[in-house]
PDB file of C-alpha atoms in Angstrom:
ATOM      1  CA  MET H   1       0.103  -0.095  -0.144  1.00 57.00           C
ATOM      2  CA  GLU H   2       1.239   3.375  -1.081  1.00 62.00           C
ATOM      3  CA  ASN H   3       1.742   6.008   1.786  1.00 68.00           C
ATOM      4  CA  THR H   4       1.083   3.622   4.655  1.00 80.00           C
ATOM      5  CA  LYS H   5      -0.230   4.649   8.257  1.00 81.00           C
ATOM      6  CA  ILE H   6       2.559   3.070   9.679  1.00 89.00           C
ATOM      7  CA  GLU H   7       4.566   5.856  11.069  1.00 89.00           C
ATOM      8  CA  TRP H   8       7.942   4.231  10.653  1.00 95.00           C
ATOM      9  CA  ALA H   9       7.650   3.661   6.955  1.00 96.00           C
ATOM     10  CA  THR H  10       6.754   5.228   3.525  1.00 96.00           C
ATOM     11  CA  HIS H  11       5.025   2.292   2.140  1.00 97.00           C
ATOM     12  CA  THR H  12       3.654  -1.126   2.885  1.00 97.00           C
ATOM     13  CA  TRP H  13       3.900  -3.972   0.275  1.00 98.00           C
ATOM     14  CA  ASN H  14       3.104  -7.509   0.375  1.00 98.00           C
ATOM     15  CA  PRO H  15       4.756 -10.215  -2.327  1.00 98.00           C
ATOM     16  CA  TRP H  16       2.632 -12.746  -0.419  1.00 98.00           C
ATOM     17  CA  GLU H  17       0.318 -13.320   2.408  1.00 98.00           C
ATOM     18  CA  GLY H  18       0.202 -16.197   5.355  1.00 98.00           C
ATOM     19  CA  CYS H  19       2.166 -17.018   8.225  1.00 98.00           C
ATOM     20  CA  THR H  20       2.426 -19.473  11.293  1.00 98.00           C
ATOM     21  CA  LYS H  21       2.478 -18.253  14.793  1.00 97.00           C
ATOM     22  CA  VAL H  22       5.682 -18.680  16.423  1.00 97.00           C
ATOM     23  CA  SER H  23       5.633 -16.687  19.749  1.00 97.00           C
ATOM     24  CA  ALA H  24       3.819 -14.864  22.356  1.00 97.00           C
ATOM     25  CA  GLY H  25       3.745 -11.609  19.843  1.00 97.00           C
ATOM     26  CA  CYS H  26       1.871 -13.572  17.389  1.00 97.00           C
ATOM     27  CA  ALA H  27      -1.201 -14.298  19.715  1.00 97.00           C
ATOM     28  CA  ASN H  28      -3.611 -11.460  18.493  1.00 96.00           C
ATOM     29  CA  CYS H  29      -1.908 -11.354  14.951  1.00 96.00           C
ATOM     30  CA  TYR H  30      -3.740  -8.711  12.840  1.00 94.00           C
ATOM     31  CA  ALA H  31      -2.669 -10.045   9.594  1.00 96.00           C
ATOM     32  CA  GLU H  32      -3.987 -13.801  10.579  1.00 96.00           C
ATOM     33  CA  ASN H  33      -7.419 -11.826  11.495  1.00 95.00           C
ATOM     34  CA  ARG H  34      -7.537 -10.258   8.173  1.00 95.00           C
ATOM     35  CA  ASN H  35      -6.698 -13.314   6.332  1.00 96.00           C
ATOM     36  CA  ALA H  36      -9.896 -15.067   8.183  1.00 96.00           C
ATOM     37  CA  ARG H  37     -12.264 -12.208   7.439  1.00 94.00           C
ATOM     38  CA  PHE H  38     -11.572 -12.655   3.922  1.00 92.00           C
ATOM     39  CA  GLY H  39     -11.479 -16.270   4.091  1.00 90.00           C
ATOM     40  CA  GLY H  40     -15.011 -16.840   5.448  1.00 89.00           C
ATOM     41  CA  GLY H  41     -14.118 -16.948   8.917  1.00 91.00           C
ATOM     42  CA  THR H  42     -11.067 -19.329   8.739  1.00 93.00           C
ATOM     43  CA  ALA H  43      -7.570 -18.028   7.916  1.00 96.00           C
ATOM     44  CA  PRO H  44      -6.757 -20.064   4.915  1.00 96.00           C
ATOM     45  CA  ASN H  45      -3.152 -19.087   4.415  1.00 97.00           C
ATOM     46  CA  TRP H  46      -2.118 -19.310   8.094  1.00 97.00           C
ATOM     47  CA  GLY H  47      -0.430 -22.288   9.824  1.00 96.00           C
ATOM     48  CA  LYS H  48       2.134 -24.900   9.123  1.00 96.00           C
ATOM     49  CA  GLY H  49       1.374 -26.714   6.015  1.00 96.00           C
ATOM     50  CA  ALA H  50      -1.126 -23.811   4.539  1.00 97.00           C
ATOM     51  CA  PRO H  51      -0.643 -22.668   1.197  1.00 97.00           C
ATOM     52  CA  ARG H  52       0.764 -18.814   1.010  1.00 98.00           C
ATOM     53  CA  ARG H  53      -0.961 -16.615  -1.383  1.00 98.00           C
ATOM     54  CA  ARG H  54       1.189 -14.717  -3.905  1.00 98.00           C
ATOM     55  CA  THR H  55      -0.052 -11.330  -4.585  1.00 98.00           C
ATOM     56  CA  SER H  56      -0.797 -10.182  -8.158  1.00 97.00           C
ATOM     57  CA  GLU H  57       1.508  -9.336 -10.930  1.00 98.00           C
ATOM     58  CA  ALA H  58       0.107  -5.862 -10.928  1.00 97.00           C
ATOM     59  CA  ASN H  59       1.144  -5.398  -7.248  1.00 97.00           C
ATOM     60  CA  TRP H  60       4.627  -6.838  -8.032  1.00 98.00           C
ATOM     61  CA  ARG H  61       4.939  -3.899 -10.360  1.00 98.00           C
ATOM     62  CA  GLU H  62       4.327  -1.220  -8.036  1.00 97.00           C
ATOM     63  CA  PRO H  63       7.767  -1.106  -6.270  1.00 98.00           C
ATOM     64  CA  LEU H  64       9.102  -0.270  -9.687  1.00 98.00           C
ATOM     65  CA  LYS H  65       6.999   2.802 -10.161  1.00 97.00           C
ATOM     66  CA  TRP H  66       7.919   3.743  -6.549  1.00 97.00           C
ATOM     67  CA  ASN H  67      11.672   3.228  -7.525  1.00 98.00           C
ATOM     68  CA  ARG H  68      11.255   5.481 -10.829  1.00 98.00           C
ATOM     69  CA  GLU H  69       9.385   8.260  -8.759  1.00 97.00           C
ATOM     70  CA  ALA H  70      12.249   8.072  -6.192  1.00 97.00           C
ATOM     71  CA  GLU H  71      14.899   8.368  -8.736  1.00 98.00           C
ATOM     72  CA  LYS H  72      13.366  11.312 -10.202  1.00 98.00           C
ATOM     73  CA  SER H  73      12.542  13.180  -6.817  1.00 97.00           C
ATOM     74  CA  GLY H  74      16.033  12.294  -5.121  1.00 97.00           C
ATOM     75  CA  THR H  75      14.122  10.717  -2.113  1.00 96.00           C
ATOM     76  CA  ARG H  76      14.312   7.164  -0.419  1.00 96.00           C
ATOM     77  CA  PRO H  77      10.925   5.829   0.431  1.00 97.00           C
ATOM     78  CA  ARG H  78      10.982   3.072   3.306  1.00 97.00           C
ATOM     79  CA  VAL H  79       9.297   0.046   2.063  1.00 98.00           C
ATOM     80  CA  PHE H  80       7.679  -2.267   4.967  1.00 98.00           C
ATOM     81  CA  CYS H  81       8.027  -5.581   3.060  1.00 98.00           C
ATOM     82  CA  ALA H  82       5.578  -8.600   3.985  1.00 98.00           C
ATOM     83  CA  SER H  83       3.145  -6.955   6.547  1.00 97.00           C
ATOM     84  CA  LEU H  84       0.865  -9.779   6.021  1.00 97.00           C
ATOM     85  CA  ALA H  85       3.610 -12.446   6.006  1.00 98.00           C
ATOM     86  CA  ASP H  86       7.357 -13.168   6.904  1.00 98.00           C
ATOM     87  CA  VAL H  87       9.544 -13.180   3.942  1.00 98.00           C
ATOM     88  CA  PHE H  88      11.687 -15.769   5.889  1.00 98.00           C
ATOM     89  CA  ASP H  89       8.916 -18.308   6.322  1.00 98.00           C
ATOM     90  CA  ALA H  90       9.987 -21.926   5.387  1.00 97.00           C
ATOM     91  CA  GLU H  91       6.223 -22.505   3.768  1.00 97.00           C
ATOM     92  CA  VAL H  92       7.259 -19.813   1.150  1.00 97.00           C
ATOM     93  CA  PRO H  93       8.474 -21.356  -2.114  1.00 95.00           C
ATOM     94  CA  ASP H  94      12.350 -20.422  -2.594  1.00 92.00           C
ATOM     95  CA  GLU H  95      11.338 -19.243  -6.129  1.00 93.00           C
ATOM     96  CA  TRP H  96       9.012 -16.656  -4.738  1.00 95.00           C
ATOM     97  CA  ARG H  97      11.883 -15.252  -2.409  1.00 94.00           C
ATOM     98  CA  ALA H  98      14.313 -15.530  -5.357  1.00 92.00           C
ATOM     99  CA  ASP H  99      11.757 -13.369  -7.313  1.00 94.00           C
ATOM    100  CA  LEU H 100      11.685 -10.645  -4.449  1.00 96.00           C
ATOM    101  CA  PHE H 101      15.381 -10.615  -4.123  1.00 95.00           C
ATOM    102  CA  ARG H 102      15.769  -9.763  -7.673  1.00 94.00           C
ATOM    103  CA  LEU H 103      12.798  -6.917  -7.140  1.00 96.00           C
ATOM    104  CA  ILE H 104      15.017  -5.534  -4.461  1.00 96.00           C
ATOM    105  CA  ARG H 105      17.996  -5.486  -6.596  1.00 95.00           C
ATOM    106  CA  ASP H 106      16.282  -3.761  -9.310  1.00 96.00           C
ATOM    107  CA  THR H 107      14.921  -1.149  -7.078  1.00 98.00           C
ATOM    108  CA  PRO H 108      17.754   0.610  -5.657  1.00 97.00           C
ATOM    109  CA  HIS H 109      16.421   3.851  -4.891  1.00 98.00           C
ATOM    110  CA  LEU H 110      14.035   2.231  -2.185  1.00 98.00           C
ATOM    111  CA  ASP H 111      15.053   1.258   1.255  1.00 98.00           C
ATOM    112  CA  TRP H 112      13.638  -2.326   1.832  1.00 98.00           C
ATOM    113  CA  LEU H 113      12.507  -3.002   5.670  1.00 98.00           C
ATOM    114  CA  LEU H 114      12.652  -6.820   5.984  1.00 98.00           C
ATOM    115  CA  LEU H 115      11.043  -7.565   9.268  1.00 98.00           C
ATOM    116  CA  THR H 116      11.149 -11.444  10.645  1.00 98.00           C
ATOM    117  CA  LYS H 117      10.336 -13.581  13.421  1.00 98.00           C
ATOM    118  CA  ARG H 118      12.884 -15.953  12.025  1.00 98.00           C
ATOM    119  CA  PRO H 119      16.344 -14.475  11.758  1.00 98.00           C
ATOM    120  CA  GLU H 120      17.935 -18.085  11.841  1.00 98.00           C
ATOM    121  CA  ASN H 121      16.335 -18.567   8.244  1.00 97.00           C
ATOM    122  CA  VAL H 122      17.917 -15.906   6.620  1.00 96.00           C
ATOM    123  CA  VAL H 123      21.212 -16.883   5.602  1.00 93.00           C
ATOM    124  CA  PRO H 124      20.173 -20.491   4.620  1.00 92.00           C
ATOM    125  CA  MET H 125      17.335 -19.070   2.559  1.00 93.00           C
ATOM    126  CA  LEU H 126      19.812 -16.787   0.838  1.00 92.00           C
ATOM    127  CA  HIS H 127      21.858 -19.731   0.035  1.00 87.00           C
ATOM    128  CA  SER H 128      18.699 -21.362  -1.332  1.00 84.00           C
ATOM    129  CA  ALA H 129      17.913 -18.568  -3.551  1.00 77.00           C
ATOM    130  CA  VAL H 130      21.658 -18.650  -5.097  1.00 64.00           C
ATOM    131  CA  ARG H 131      20.949 -20.832  -7.845  1.00 61.00           C
ATOM    132  CA  GLU H 132      18.681 -17.979  -9.547  1.00 58.00           C
ATOM    133  CA  ASN H 133      20.192 -14.852  -7.863  1.00 68.00           C
ATOM    134  CA  SER H 134      23.870 -13.931  -7.632  1.00 75.00           C
ATOM    135  CA  TRP H 135      22.677 -10.880  -5.594  1.00 84.00           C
ATOM    136  CA  SER H 136      21.591 -13.232  -2.733  1.00 86.00           C
ATOM    137  CA  CYS H 137      24.995 -14.868  -3.036  1.00 84.00           C
ATOM    138  CA  ASP H 138      26.850 -11.739  -2.355  1.00 88.00           C
ATOM    139  CA  TRP H 139      24.812 -11.015   0.392  1.00 92.00           C
ATOM    140  CA  ALA H 140      25.287 -14.444   1.878  1.00 87.00           C
ATOM    141  CA  ALA H 141      29.148 -13.969   1.384  1.00 87.00           C
ATOM    142  CA  GLY H 142      29.119 -10.750   3.522  1.00 89.00           C
ATOM    143  CA  HIS H 143      28.260  -8.030   1.050  1.00 90.00           C
ATOM    144  CA  ALA H 144      25.355  -6.717   2.471  1.00 92.00           C
ATOM    145  CA  PRO H 145      22.735  -4.660   0.170  1.00 94.00           C
ATOM    146  CA  VAL H 146      22.835  -1.049   0.725  1.00 94.00           C
ATOM    147  CA  ASN H 147      18.974  -0.919   0.419  1.00 97.00           C
ATOM    148  CA  VAL H 148      18.166  -3.448   2.859  1.00 97.00           C
ATOM    149  CA  TRP H 149      17.248  -2.786   6.606  1.00 98.00           C
ATOM    150  CA  LEU H 150      16.992  -6.145   8.152  1.00 98.00           C
ATOM    151  CA  GLY H 151      14.962  -6.519  11.481  1.00 98.00           C
ATOM    152  CA  ALA H 152      13.702  -8.794  14.020  1.00 98.00           C
ATOM    153  CA  SER H 153      10.655  -8.904  16.071  1.00 98.00           C
ATOM    154  CA  VAL H 154      11.417  -8.838  19.833  1.00 98.00           C
ATOM    155  CA  GLU H 155       8.232  -8.515  22.046  1.00 98.00           C
ATOM    156  CA  ASN H 156       9.835  -9.631  25.640  1.00 98.00           C
ATOM    157  CA  GLN H 157      13.542 -10.694  26.796  1.00 97.00           C
ATOM    158  CA  GLU H 158      12.940 -14.392  25.636  1.00 97.00           C
ATOM    159  CA  ALA H 159      12.507 -13.100  21.947  1.00 98.00           C
ATOM    160  CA  ALA H 160      15.316 -10.936  22.305  1.00 97.00           C
ATOM    161  CA  ASP H 161      17.614 -13.486  24.043  1.00 96.00           C
ATOM    162  CA  LYS H 162      16.694 -16.070  20.844  1.00 97.00           C
ATOM    163  CA  ARG H 163      16.537 -13.596  17.799  1.00 97.00           C
ATOM    164  CA  ILE H 164      19.125 -10.695  18.438  1.00 96.00           C
ATOM    165  CA  PRO H 165      22.017 -13.165  18.403  1.00 94.00           C
ATOM    166  CA  GLU H 166      20.591 -14.823  14.978  1.00 96.00           C
ATOM    167  CA  LEU H 167      19.974 -11.083  13.725  1.00 96.00           C
ATOM    168  CA  MET H 168      23.689 -10.240  14.477  1.00 93.00           C
ATOM    169  CA  LYS H 169      25.194 -12.960  12.278  1.00 92.00           C
ATOM    170  CA  ILE H 170      23.543 -11.633   9.244  1.00 94.00           C
ATOM    171  CA  PRO H 171      25.189  -8.867   7.077  1.00 91.00           C
ATOM    172  CA  ALA H 172      23.186  -5.592   7.109  1.00 93.00           C
ATOM    173  CA  LYS H 173      23.858  -1.989   6.502  1.00 91.00           C
ATOM    174  CA  VAL H 174      21.137  -1.207   9.239  1.00 95.00           C
ATOM    175  CA  ARG H 175      19.628  -3.810  11.775  1.00 96.00           C
ATOM    176  CA  PHE H 176      16.438  -2.873  13.667  1.00 97.00           C
ATOM    177  CA  LEU H 177      14.302  -4.328  16.156  1.00 98.00           C
ATOM    178  CA  SER H 178      10.402  -4.209  16.528  1.00 98.00           C
ATOM    179  CA  CYS H 179       9.485  -4.264  20.026  1.00 98.00           C
ATOM    180  CA  GLU H 180       5.574  -4.631  19.353  1.00 97.00           C
ATOM    181  CA  PRO H 181       3.598  -5.627  20.768  1.00 98.00           C
ATOM    182  CA  LEU H 182       5.953  -4.937  23.643  1.00 98.00           C
ATOM    183  CA  LEU H 183       4.767  -7.577  26.206  1.00 97.00           C
ATOM    184  CA  GLY H 184       7.341  -7.336  29.173  1.00 96.00           C
ATOM    185  CA  PRO H 185      10.767  -5.488  29.741  1.00 96.00           C
ATOM    186  CA  VAL H 186      13.843  -5.976  27.130  1.00 97.00           C
ATOM    187  CA  ASP H 187      17.483  -5.203  28.148  1.00 96.00           C
ATOM    188  CA  LEU H 188      19.183  -4.328  24.933  1.00 93.00           C
ATOM    189  CA  MET H 189      22.413  -2.880  26.323  1.00 78.00           C
ATOM    190  CA  TRP H 190      24.556  -5.857  25.205  1.00 80.00           C
ATOM    191  CA  TRP H 191      23.388  -5.339  21.687  1.00 83.00           C
ATOM    192  CA  ILE H 192      23.121  -1.821  21.243  1.00 79.00           C
ATOM    193  CA  GLY H 193      26.644  -0.596  22.275  1.00 59.00           C
ATOM    194  CA  TYR H 194      29.060   0.189  19.613  1.00 53.00           C
ATOM    195  CA  ASP H 195      32.554   0.793  18.538  1.00 49.00           C
ATOM    196  CA  ASP H 196      32.850   4.758  18.520  1.00 51.00           C
ATOM    197  CA  SER H 197      35.771   4.191  15.680  1.00 50.00           C
ATOM    198  CA  ASP H 198      33.022   2.653  13.341  1.00 50.00           C
ATOM    199  CA  PRO H 199      30.918   5.469  12.062  1.00 47.00           C
ATOM    200  CA  PHE H 200      28.233   3.197  10.765  1.00 46.00           C
ATOM    201  CA  ARG H 201      28.186   1.107  13.913  1.00 44.00           C
ATOM    202  CA  GLU H 202      28.182  -2.232  11.648  1.00 48.00           C
ATOM    203  CA  ILE H 203      28.247  -4.373  14.909  1.00 56.00           C
ATOM    204  CA  GLY H 204      25.094  -3.194  16.673  1.00 83.00           C
ATOM    205  CA  ILE H 205      21.345  -2.416  16.348  1.00 93.00           C
ATOM    206  CA  HIS H 206      20.848   0.796  14.461  1.00 94.00           C
ATOM    207  CA  TRP H 207      17.117   1.303  15.247  1.00 96.00           C
ATOM    208  CA  VAL H 208      14.565   0.085  17.696  1.00 97.00           C
ATOM    209  CA  ILE H 209      10.663   0.796  17.189  1.00 98.00           C
ATOM    210  CA  ALA H 210       8.600   0.072  20.320  1.00 98.00           C
ATOM    211  CA  GLY H 211       4.811   0.010  20.915  1.00 98.00           C
ATOM    212  CA  GLY H 212       1.770  -1.402  22.664  1.00 97.00           C
ATOM    213  CA  GLU H 213      -0.479  -3.749  21.190  1.00 97.00           C
ATOM    214  CA  SER H 214      -3.889  -2.680  19.646  1.00 95.00           C
ATOM    215  CA  GLY H 215      -7.002  -4.725  18.617  1.00 93.00           C
ATOM    216  CA  PRO H 216     -10.026  -6.246  20.468  1.00 92.00           C
ATOM    217  CA  HIS H 217      -7.619  -8.616  22.562  1.00 94.00           C
ATOM    218  CA  ALA H 218      -4.970  -6.205  23.052  1.00 96.00           C
ATOM    219  CA  ARG H 219      -2.590  -6.951  26.112  1.00 95.00           C
ATOM    220  CA  PRO H 220      -1.479  -3.629  28.251  1.00 93.00           C
ATOM    221  CA  MET H 221       2.024  -2.341  28.029  1.00 95.00           C
ATOM    222  CA  HIS H 222       3.721  -1.039  31.256  1.00 94.00           C
ATOM    223  CA  PRO H 223       4.615   2.609  30.428  1.00 93.00           C
ATOM    224  CA  ASP H 224       8.436   1.722  32.150  1.00 94.00           C
ATOM    225  CA  TRP H 225       8.829  -0.803  29.548  1.00 96.00           C
ATOM    226  CA  ALA H 226       8.734   1.842  26.588  1.00 97.00           C
ATOM    227  CA  ARG H 227      10.817   4.255  28.656  1.00 96.00           C
ATOM    228  CA  SER H 228      13.713   1.939  29.462  1.00 96.00           C
ATOM    229  CA  LEU H 229      13.972   1.215  25.771  1.00 97.00           C
ATOM    230  CA  ARG H 230      14.121   4.977  25.048  1.00 97.00           C
ATOM    231  CA  ASN H 231      16.561   5.252  27.686  1.00 96.00           C
ATOM    232  CA  GLN H 232      19.022   2.667  26.746  1.00 95.00           C
ATOM    233  CA  CYS H 233      18.789   3.875  22.856  1.00 95.00           C
ATOM    234  CA  SER H 234      19.466   7.493  24.104  1.00 94.00           C
ATOM    235  CA  ALA H 235      22.448   6.470  26.089  1.00 92.00           C
ATOM    236  CA  ALA H 236      24.022   4.218  23.241  1.00 91.00           C
ATOM    237  CA  GLY H 237      23.226   6.774  20.476  1.00 91.00           C
ATOM    238  CA  VAL H 238      20.695   4.442  18.790  1.00 94.00           C
ATOM    239  CA  ALA H 239      17.727   5.835  16.900  1.00 96.00           C
ATOM    240  CA  PHE H 240      14.545   5.123  18.751  1.00 97.00           C
ATOM    241  CA  HIS H 241      10.864   5.380  17.435  1.00 98.00           C
ATOM    242  CA  PHE H 242       7.941   5.112  19.789  1.00 98.00           C
ATOM    243  CA  LYS H 243       4.934   3.935  17.290  1.00 97.00           C
ATOM    244  CA  GLN H 244       1.976   3.876  19.822  1.00 96.00           C
ATOM    245  CA  TRP H 245       0.632   3.253  23.336  1.00 95.00           C
ATOM    246  CA  GLY H 246      -1.943   0.673  21.728  1.00 95.00           C
ATOM    247  CA  GLU H 247      -5.297   0.222  23.352  1.00 93.00           C
ATOM    248  CA  HIS H 248      -4.052   0.878  26.902  1.00 91.00           C
ATOM    249  CA  VAL H 249      -2.674   4.265  28.466  1.00 85.00           C
ATOM    250  CA  SER H 250      -1.778   5.111  32.021  1.00 83.00           C
ATOM    251  CA  ALA H 251      -3.354   7.886  33.881  1.00 71.00           C
ATOM    252  CA  TRP H 252      -0.393  10.186  33.714  1.00 68.00           C
ATOM    253  CA  GLN H 253      -0.626  10.205  30.085  1.00 71.00           C
ATOM    254  CA  VAL H 254      -4.126  11.376  29.850  1.00 65.00           C
ATOM    255  CA  PRO H 255      -4.966  15.241  29.280  1.00 61.00           C
ATOM    256  CA  SER H 256      -7.069  16.540  32.401  1.00 60.00           C
ATOM    257  CA  ASP H 257      -9.963  17.216  30.359  1.00 58.00           C
ATOM    258  CA  GLU H 258     -10.200  13.811  29.261  1.00 61.00           C
ATOM    259  CA  MET H 259      -9.674  12.063  32.597  1.00 56.00           C
ATOM    260  CA  GLY H 260     -13.519  11.911  33.289  1.00 56.00           C
ATOM    261  CA  ILE H 261     -13.963   9.841  29.849  1.00 54.00           C
ATOM    262  CA  VAL H 262     -10.655   7.537  30.301  1.00 58.00           C
ATOM    263  CA  GLY H 263     -11.368   6.968  33.913  1.00 56.00           C
ATOM    264  CA  ALA H 264     -14.832   5.135  33.221  1.00 56.00           C
ATOM    265  CA  CYS H 265     -13.063   2.791  30.826  1.00 71.00           C
ATOM    266  CA  GLU H 266     -11.802  -0.500  31.771  1.00 75.00           C
ATOM    267  CA  ALA H 267      -8.704  -0.662  34.118  1.00 73.00           C
ATOM    268  CA  SER H 268      -5.723  -2.992  34.403  1.00 80.00           C
ATOM    269  CA  VAL H 269      -3.307  -2.852  37.270  1.00 79.00           C
ATOM    270  CA  LEU H 270       0.317  -3.706  36.309  1.00 82.00           C
ATOM    271  CA  SER H 271       3.080  -4.149  38.960  1.00 77.00           C
ATOM    272  CA  LYS H 272       6.877  -3.283  38.356  1.00 78.00           C
ATOM    273  CA  ASP H 273       9.377  -3.657  41.187  1.00 76.00           C
ATOM    274  CA  GLY H 274       6.527  -3.779  43.677  1.00 72.00           C
ATOM    275  CA  VAL H 275       4.987  -0.594  42.463  1.00 70.00           C
ATOM    276  CA  GLN H 276       1.639  -0.764  40.837  1.00 78.00           C
ATOM    277  CA  THR H 277       0.602   1.282  37.678  1.00 84.00           C
ATOM    278  CA  ILE H 278      -3.040   1.524  36.596  1.00 81.00           C
ATOM    279  CA  VAL H 279      -3.813   1.540  32.850  1.00 86.00           C
ATOM    280  CA  PHE H 280      -7.130   2.113  31.145  1.00 83.00           C
ATOM    281  CA  ARG H 281      -8.334   0.856  27.837  1.00 89.00           C
ATOM    282  CA  ALA H 282      -9.140   4.183  26.192  1.00 84.00           C
ATOM    283  CA  GLY H 283      -8.508   2.871  22.860  1.00 87.00           C
ATOM    284  CA  LYS H 284      -5.479   3.544  20.332  1.00 91.00           C
ATOM    285  CA  LYS H 285      -6.658   6.868  19.113  1.00 88.00           C
ATOM    286  CA  ARG H 286      -6.951   8.405  22.621  1.00 85.00           C
ATOM    287  CA  ALA H 287      -3.873   6.733  23.973  1.00 88.00           C
ATOM    288  CA  GLY H 288      -1.898   8.304  21.061  1.00 90.00           C
ATOM    289  CA  ARG H 289       1.657   8.064  20.860  1.00 93.00           C
ATOM    290  CA  LEU H 290       3.218  10.656  23.217  1.00 92.00           C
ATOM    291  CA  LEU H 291       6.185   9.363  25.353  1.00 94.00           C
ATOM    292  CA  ASP H 292       6.939  11.835  28.323  1.00 92.00           C
ATOM    293  CA  GLY H 293       4.983  14.582  26.449  1.00 89.00           C
ATOM    294  CA  ARG H 294       6.461  14.309  23.105  1.00 93.00           C
ATOM    295  CA  THR H 295       6.627  12.064  20.150  1.00 96.00           C
ATOM    296  CA  TRP H 296       9.846   9.970  18.986  1.00 97.00           C
ATOM    297  CA  ASP H 297      10.315   9.438  15.272  1.00 97.00           C
ATOM    298  CA  GLU H 298      14.072   9.026  15.211  1.00 97.00           C
ATOM    299  CA  VAL H 299      15.453   7.237  12.177  1.00 96.00           C
ATOM    300  CA  PRO H 300      19.226   5.926  11.653  1.00 94.00           C
ATOM    301  CA  GLU H 301      21.419   7.913   9.486  1.00 88.00           C
ATOM    302  CA  VAL H 302      22.764   5.761   6.878  1.00 84.00           C
ATOM    303  CA  VAL H 303      25.989   6.213   5.584  1.00 73.00           C
ATOM    304  CA  ARG H 304      26.167   4.832   1.622  1.00 71.00           C
TER     305      ARG H 304
END
């Protein structure tokens, strides 16, 4: 989709649709729910063994158009690839992935954001595509594409401990984390430090995106979990983006003239270090995306 509502990208684009749940962050997957709505109540493209649905040829031509426009305007749109899938899902045919890699190669004026819950699959799948695409061979050999930003979903410390070490093994010009939905505190300090002598910080994480869960079954996020990520990034000089609070908001975040409305909403009590915090289910729009009174829309600087 052109001009996406996702704040940290310019466009979203899906080469195919479908996935399989792999961790706690997947419990209320909006993409699966969407697939079920169009599938008559059951998600036909979800789960192990289910066929993935490749999108139309017209859709596959859209990034080529965006690339021409970007070249003409001198801009670099960020394309979030596979918001309704996972590029490195094992149920996806290797040939489809090879086609995607060719498209990324042929659109050098776009920055492709590839976000996965399966970073351990990236290098083997690059090798699988080598037969049809020398570009993926170069990437697997250590020559990271300049227009690929590679990310891992990290919803809690368990996911961080599992996925970040795998992400760090993959050559990438930009590595990022999507901590959304943020379901618990996450300590990243081991991974986001960097060597001052390296201006591009190849050894670290360059960008952290955080946000609470939205939707009818959204789980609340403790405000200190988001603050902690913001503070860790600030201390390490890493770009931080706060996407949203989600459905829940704490009392200190609510404008005084709306307290009467929010105070009547469903409340949850979250505990941290023995201190209790009340959050209200006020809805995504009312909860907003201000963290400590301001928006956080930082983006990493890319040296080309």
